[in-house]
Every structure is written in structure tokens, then in C-alpha cells.
GROMACS .gro file of C-alpha atoms in nm:
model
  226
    1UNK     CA    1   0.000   0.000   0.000
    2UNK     CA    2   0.300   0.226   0.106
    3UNK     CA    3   0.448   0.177  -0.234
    4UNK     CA    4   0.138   0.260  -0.432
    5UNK     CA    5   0.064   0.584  -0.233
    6UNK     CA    6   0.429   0.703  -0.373
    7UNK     CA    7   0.383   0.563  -0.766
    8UNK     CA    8   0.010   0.744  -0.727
    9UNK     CA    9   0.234   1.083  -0.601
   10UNK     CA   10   0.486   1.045  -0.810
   11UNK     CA   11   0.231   1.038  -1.129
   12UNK     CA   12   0.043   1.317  -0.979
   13UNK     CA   13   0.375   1.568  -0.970
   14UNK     CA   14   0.469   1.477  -1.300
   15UNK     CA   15   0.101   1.579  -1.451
   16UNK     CA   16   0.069   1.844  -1.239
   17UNK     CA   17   0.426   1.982  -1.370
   18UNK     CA   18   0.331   1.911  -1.737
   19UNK     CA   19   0.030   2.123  -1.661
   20UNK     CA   20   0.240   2.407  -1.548
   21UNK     CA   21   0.485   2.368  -1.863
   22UNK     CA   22   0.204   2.395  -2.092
   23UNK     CA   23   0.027   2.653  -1.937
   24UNK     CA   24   0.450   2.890  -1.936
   25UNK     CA   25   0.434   2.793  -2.272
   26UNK     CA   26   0.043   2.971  -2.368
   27UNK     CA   27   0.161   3.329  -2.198
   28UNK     CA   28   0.520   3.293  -2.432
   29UNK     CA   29   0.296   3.377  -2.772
   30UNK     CA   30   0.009   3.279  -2.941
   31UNK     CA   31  -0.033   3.162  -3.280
   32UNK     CA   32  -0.278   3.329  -3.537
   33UNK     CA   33  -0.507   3.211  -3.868
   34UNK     CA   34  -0.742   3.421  -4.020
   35UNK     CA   35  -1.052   3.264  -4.198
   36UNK     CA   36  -1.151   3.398  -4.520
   37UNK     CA   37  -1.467   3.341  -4.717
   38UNK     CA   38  -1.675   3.383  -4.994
   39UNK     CA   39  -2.015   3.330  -5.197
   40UNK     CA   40  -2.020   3.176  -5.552
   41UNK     CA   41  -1.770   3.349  -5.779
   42UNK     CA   42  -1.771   3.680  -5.535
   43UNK     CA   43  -1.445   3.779  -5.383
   44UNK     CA   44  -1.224   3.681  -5.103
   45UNK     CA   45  -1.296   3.853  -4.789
   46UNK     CA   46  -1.164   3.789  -4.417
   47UNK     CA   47  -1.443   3.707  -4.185
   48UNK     CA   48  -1.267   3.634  -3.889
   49UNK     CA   49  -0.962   3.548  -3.665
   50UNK     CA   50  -0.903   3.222  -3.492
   51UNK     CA   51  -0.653   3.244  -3.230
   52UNK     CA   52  -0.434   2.896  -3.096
   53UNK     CA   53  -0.283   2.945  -2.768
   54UNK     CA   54  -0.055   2.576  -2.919
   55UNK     CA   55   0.052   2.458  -3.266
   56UNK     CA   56   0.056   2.083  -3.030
   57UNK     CA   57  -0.212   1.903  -2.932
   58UNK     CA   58  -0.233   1.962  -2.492
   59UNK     CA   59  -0.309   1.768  -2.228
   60UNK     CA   60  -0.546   2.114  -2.084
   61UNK     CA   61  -0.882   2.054  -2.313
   62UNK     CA   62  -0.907   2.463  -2.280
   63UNK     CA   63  -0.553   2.464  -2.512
   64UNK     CA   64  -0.733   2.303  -2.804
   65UNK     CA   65  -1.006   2.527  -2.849
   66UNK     CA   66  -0.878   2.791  -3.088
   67UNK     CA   67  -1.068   3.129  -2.940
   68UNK     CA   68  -1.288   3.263  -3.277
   69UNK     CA   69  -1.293   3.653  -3.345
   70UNK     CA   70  -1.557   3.776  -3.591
   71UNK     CA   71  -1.540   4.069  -3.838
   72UNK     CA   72  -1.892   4.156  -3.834
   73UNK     CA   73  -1.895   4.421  -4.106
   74UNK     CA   74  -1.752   4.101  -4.331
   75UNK     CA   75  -1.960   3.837  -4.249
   76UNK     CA   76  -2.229   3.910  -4.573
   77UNK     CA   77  -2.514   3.817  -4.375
   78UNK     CA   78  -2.808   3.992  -4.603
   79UNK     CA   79  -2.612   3.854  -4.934
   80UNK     CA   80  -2.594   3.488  -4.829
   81UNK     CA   81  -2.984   3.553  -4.717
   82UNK     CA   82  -3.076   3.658  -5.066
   83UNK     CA   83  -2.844   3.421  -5.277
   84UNK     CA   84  -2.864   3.120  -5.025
   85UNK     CA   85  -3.202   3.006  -5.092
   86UNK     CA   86  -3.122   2.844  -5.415
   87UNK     CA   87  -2.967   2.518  -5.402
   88UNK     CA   88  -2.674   2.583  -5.673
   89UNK     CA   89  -2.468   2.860  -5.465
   90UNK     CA   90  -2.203   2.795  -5.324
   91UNK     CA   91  -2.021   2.909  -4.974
   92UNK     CA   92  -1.669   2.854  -4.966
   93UNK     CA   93  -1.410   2.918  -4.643
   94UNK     CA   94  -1.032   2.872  -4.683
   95UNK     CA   95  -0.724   3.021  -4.411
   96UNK     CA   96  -0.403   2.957  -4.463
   97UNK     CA   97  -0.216   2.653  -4.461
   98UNK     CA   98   0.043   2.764  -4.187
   99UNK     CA   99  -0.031   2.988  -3.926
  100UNK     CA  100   0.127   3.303  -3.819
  101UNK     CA  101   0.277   3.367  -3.427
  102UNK     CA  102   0.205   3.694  -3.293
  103UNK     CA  103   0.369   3.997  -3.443
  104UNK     CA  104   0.501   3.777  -3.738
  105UNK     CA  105   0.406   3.932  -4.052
  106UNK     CA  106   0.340   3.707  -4.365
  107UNK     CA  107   0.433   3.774  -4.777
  108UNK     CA  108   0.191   3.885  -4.968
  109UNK     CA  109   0.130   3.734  -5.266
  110UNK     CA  110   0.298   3.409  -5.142
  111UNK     CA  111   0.047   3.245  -4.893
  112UNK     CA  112  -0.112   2.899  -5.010
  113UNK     CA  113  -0.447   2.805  -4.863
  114UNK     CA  114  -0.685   2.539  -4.759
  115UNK     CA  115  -1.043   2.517  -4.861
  116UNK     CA  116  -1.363   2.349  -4.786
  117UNK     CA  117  -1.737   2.416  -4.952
  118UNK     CA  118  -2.058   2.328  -4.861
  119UNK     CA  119  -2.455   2.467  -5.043
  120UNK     CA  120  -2.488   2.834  -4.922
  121UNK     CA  121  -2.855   2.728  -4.858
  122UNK     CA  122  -2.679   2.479  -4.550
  123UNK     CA  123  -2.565   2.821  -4.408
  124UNK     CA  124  -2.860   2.983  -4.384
  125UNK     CA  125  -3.152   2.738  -4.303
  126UNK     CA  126  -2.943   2.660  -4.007
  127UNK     CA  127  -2.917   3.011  -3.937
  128UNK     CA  128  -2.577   3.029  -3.996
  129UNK     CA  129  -2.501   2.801  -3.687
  130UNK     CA  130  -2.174   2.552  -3.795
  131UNK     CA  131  -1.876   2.440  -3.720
  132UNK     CA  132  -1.514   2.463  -3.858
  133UNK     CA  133  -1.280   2.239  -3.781
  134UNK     CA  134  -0.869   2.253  -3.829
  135UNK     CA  135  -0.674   1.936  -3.902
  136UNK     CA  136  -0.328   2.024  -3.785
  137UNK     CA  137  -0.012   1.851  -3.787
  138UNK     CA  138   0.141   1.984  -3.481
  139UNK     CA  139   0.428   2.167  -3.677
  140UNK     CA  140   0.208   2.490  -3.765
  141UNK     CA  141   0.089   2.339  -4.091
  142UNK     CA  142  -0.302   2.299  -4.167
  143UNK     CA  143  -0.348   1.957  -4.337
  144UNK     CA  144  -0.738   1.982  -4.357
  145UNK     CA  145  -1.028   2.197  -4.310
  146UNK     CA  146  -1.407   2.084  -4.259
  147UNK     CA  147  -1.743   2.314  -4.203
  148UNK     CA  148  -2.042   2.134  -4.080
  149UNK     CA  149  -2.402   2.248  -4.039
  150UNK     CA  150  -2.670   2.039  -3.910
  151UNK     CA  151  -2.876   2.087  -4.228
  152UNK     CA  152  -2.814   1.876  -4.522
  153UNK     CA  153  -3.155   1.953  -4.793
  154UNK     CA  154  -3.253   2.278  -4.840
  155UNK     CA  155  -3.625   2.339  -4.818
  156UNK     CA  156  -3.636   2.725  -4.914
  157UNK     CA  157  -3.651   2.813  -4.541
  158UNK     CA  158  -3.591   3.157  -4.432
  159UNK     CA  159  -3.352   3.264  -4.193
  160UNK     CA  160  -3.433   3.582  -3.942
  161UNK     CA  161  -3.044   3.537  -3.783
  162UNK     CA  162  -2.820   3.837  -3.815
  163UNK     CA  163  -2.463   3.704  -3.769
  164UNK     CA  164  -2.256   3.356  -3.752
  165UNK     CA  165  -2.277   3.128  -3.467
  166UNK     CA  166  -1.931   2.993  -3.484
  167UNK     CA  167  -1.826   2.678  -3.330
  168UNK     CA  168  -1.427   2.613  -3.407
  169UNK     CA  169  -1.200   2.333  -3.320
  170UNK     CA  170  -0.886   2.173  -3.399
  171UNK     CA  171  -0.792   1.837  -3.433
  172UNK     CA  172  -0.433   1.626  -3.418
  173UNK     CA  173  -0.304   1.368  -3.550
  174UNK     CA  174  -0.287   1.051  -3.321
  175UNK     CA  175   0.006   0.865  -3.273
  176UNK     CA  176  -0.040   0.475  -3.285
  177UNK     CA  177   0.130   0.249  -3.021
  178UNK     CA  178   0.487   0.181  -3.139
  179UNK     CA  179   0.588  -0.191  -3.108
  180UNK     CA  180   0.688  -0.295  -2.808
  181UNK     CA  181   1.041  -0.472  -2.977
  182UNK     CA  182   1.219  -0.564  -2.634
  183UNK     CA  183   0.912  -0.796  -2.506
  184UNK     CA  184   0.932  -0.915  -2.868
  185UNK     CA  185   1.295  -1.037  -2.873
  186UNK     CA  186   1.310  -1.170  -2.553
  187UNK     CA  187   1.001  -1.419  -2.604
  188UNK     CA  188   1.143  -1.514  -2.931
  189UNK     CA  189   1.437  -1.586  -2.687
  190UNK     CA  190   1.262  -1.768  -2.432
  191UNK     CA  191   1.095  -2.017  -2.745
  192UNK     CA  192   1.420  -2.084  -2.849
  193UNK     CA  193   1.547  -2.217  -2.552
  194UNK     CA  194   1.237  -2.407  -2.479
  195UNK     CA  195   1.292  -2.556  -2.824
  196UNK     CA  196   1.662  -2.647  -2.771
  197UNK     CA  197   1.519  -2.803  -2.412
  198UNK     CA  198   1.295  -3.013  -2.605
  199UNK     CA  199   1.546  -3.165  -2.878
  200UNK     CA  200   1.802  -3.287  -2.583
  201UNK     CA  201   1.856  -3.619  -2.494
  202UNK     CA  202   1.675  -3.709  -2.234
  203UNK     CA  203   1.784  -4.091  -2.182
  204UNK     CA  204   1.854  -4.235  -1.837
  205UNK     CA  205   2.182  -4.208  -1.809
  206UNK     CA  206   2.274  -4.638  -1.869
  207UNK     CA  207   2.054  -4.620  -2.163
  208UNK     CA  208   2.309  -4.323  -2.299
  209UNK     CA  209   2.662  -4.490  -2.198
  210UNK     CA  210   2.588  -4.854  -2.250
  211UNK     CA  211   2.836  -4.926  -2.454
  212UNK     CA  212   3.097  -4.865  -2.186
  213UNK     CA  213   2.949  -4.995  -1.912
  214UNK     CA  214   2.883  -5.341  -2.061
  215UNK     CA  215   3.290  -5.426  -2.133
  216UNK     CA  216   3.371  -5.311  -1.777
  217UNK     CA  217   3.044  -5.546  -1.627
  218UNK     CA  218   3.159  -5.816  -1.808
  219UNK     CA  219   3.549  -5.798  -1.725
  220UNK     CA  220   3.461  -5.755  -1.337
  221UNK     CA  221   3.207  -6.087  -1.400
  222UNK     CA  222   3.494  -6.282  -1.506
  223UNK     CA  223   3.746  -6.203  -1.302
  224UNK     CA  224   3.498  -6.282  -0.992
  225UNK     CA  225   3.454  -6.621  -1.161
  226UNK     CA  226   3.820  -6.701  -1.162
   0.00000   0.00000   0.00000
């Protein structure tokens, strides 16, 4: 019991100081992406500002939730309304594919993006409630980018909202179990003895040396006769 109560310490120091590391690390910079969007063949135009206290995924659930920033006056609200109720438009949203830290300033000209599209009509008839979700890599690169909205056929519904609701996320890769090679090699080890175990002789020990007992028996049995 002693001994557990120290492991169960022991672990409980080392999360709590992880904790602490991660949390020093948040108020050393923060990393920036701005989300840009458009409807149909319309222009580029940024909507809004996601904020990532980590480029790495955290043990703190808080550290994964990028913190969104609108741009009203850029969200298009009354075009999507009048455009969005036909099925063929669509809404597209791209940022770019590696974010910025604070106070770094990007090239223009030179930044390469990632996209996703969905119906404009999805946009509205949910009144504009969705969710965008960043597929990092944990280096600063964005591998993927997916919008939901919980409506999937357009009916021609109306929508009275007058700005996004905005759920964002990001998501990491997950790392796999590596192979555990040491427990590997060392039961391959273990059959191979058990094999070489099996394949020795295991004859009593006349039945092995027979050959030189017999002369000696028989030289000692005629000797006694004499």
C-alpha cells in the first residue's frame, strides 16, 4: 500500500508539472489564422480570426479550443440571405495553410491556402449556426479543413439570424502504439530455448553410456569367476 501511495504521487507531480509547462508555454505567444470566405464566384474577404494558444495538441482541453474573433462588417449576412435560398450557390471558407505567431508578418502574394465548400442554402436554413474544424499537424501546418451544419436539404426556409454562430475546433493527429520490440525479442528468446530443451537427450543415463558400461560389467564378471 505504502508503495502505491508514492507511484500514485509520483504520477500526480509529473502531470501536475506538465500542466504548469504547458500553461508557461500559452503566456510565451500565441499563434494566429485568419478565416476567409466567400459566396459563388464573389471575392475573397476575411471574416474572422481564430486564435491557438498551441501549434501541439495539450493535455489542458481549454488549449485546443482555438478562441474565434468575428469581423462583423464582413460576415455578408443579407447577401448569403438573398443568394442562399437556391440550391446551386455555393459558400466557400479557406485560411491559410500555416499559421502566423504573434507579431510575425506574412508575404503577400505568397500564402497557399486550404479550402472546404458546402450549399450556401446549409448556411442559412441553419441560421448560420456551424462548425469549422482545423486538421493540424502539430508543426504549424493545416493539413485539412471541414465546415459542418446540421442541415443537409434545403427546403427554401428563411432565416431571421443576423450574424454567424461559430463553433471552431482543432484536431491532431494521433500517434499509434509503437511496437513494443524488447518484449518481442526476448520471447522469441525464451521459445528458443524451450525448443533447444525439447530436442536434448533425455535418456537415463545407462541407456546413454551402455556401450561402456557393458565391457567393464563383463570384465569384473569374469574375473569374480576365476
Amino acid at each position: 500500500t505504502l508503495l502505491y501511495t508514492i507511484k500514485f504521487e509520483q504520477r500526480m507531480w509529473y502531470w501536475l508539472l506538465l500542466v504548469i509547462l504547458e500553461l508557461v508555454a500559452a503566456q510565451h505567444g500565441e499563434y494566429i489564422l485568419g478565416v476567409e470566405h466567400k459566396i459563388g464566384d464573389g471575392s475573397w474577404i476575411q471574416r474572422a480570426t481564430l486564435i491557438l494558444s498551441s501549434i501541439k495538441q495539450s493535455s489542458v482541453p481549454a488549449h485546443n479550443i482555438p478562441q474565434y474573433i468575428p469581423i462583423p462588417a464582413n460576415e455578408q449576412i443579407e447577401e448569403l440571405k438573398n443568394i442562399g435560398s437556391t440550391n446551386h450557390t455555393l459558400y466557400y471558407i479557406r485560411v491559410p495553410h500555416k499559421v502566423m505567431e504573434e507579431g510575425e508578418v506574412g508575404e503577400e502574394g505568397d500564402t497557399k491556402f486550404v479550402s472546404v465548400v458546402m450549399r450556401a442554402c446549409s448556411i442559412v436554413e441553419a441560421d448560420f449556426t456551424h462548425s469549422i474544424n482545423l486538421h493540424m499537424d502539430g508543426t504549424g501546418y493545416v493539413t485539412g479543413l471541414s465546415l459542418h451544419s446540421t442541415v443537409e436539404e434545403c427546403t427554401g426556409k428563411r432565416s431571421g439570424a443576423t450574424a454567424f454562430s461559430t463553433q471552431a475546433t482543432v484536431s491532431f493527429p494521433v500517434v499509434g502504439a509503437s511496437p513494443d520490440v524488447h518484449t518481442f525479442i526476448q520471447n522469441l528468446k525464451e521459445t528458443e530455448k524451450k525448443k533447444a530443451g525439447e530436442t536434448q537427450d533425455k535418456r537415463s543415463f545407462i541407456a546413454k553410456y551402455w556401450m561402456y558400461i557393458l565391457p567393464v560389467a563383463l570384465v569384473v564378471m569374469m574375473s569374480m569367476g576365476q
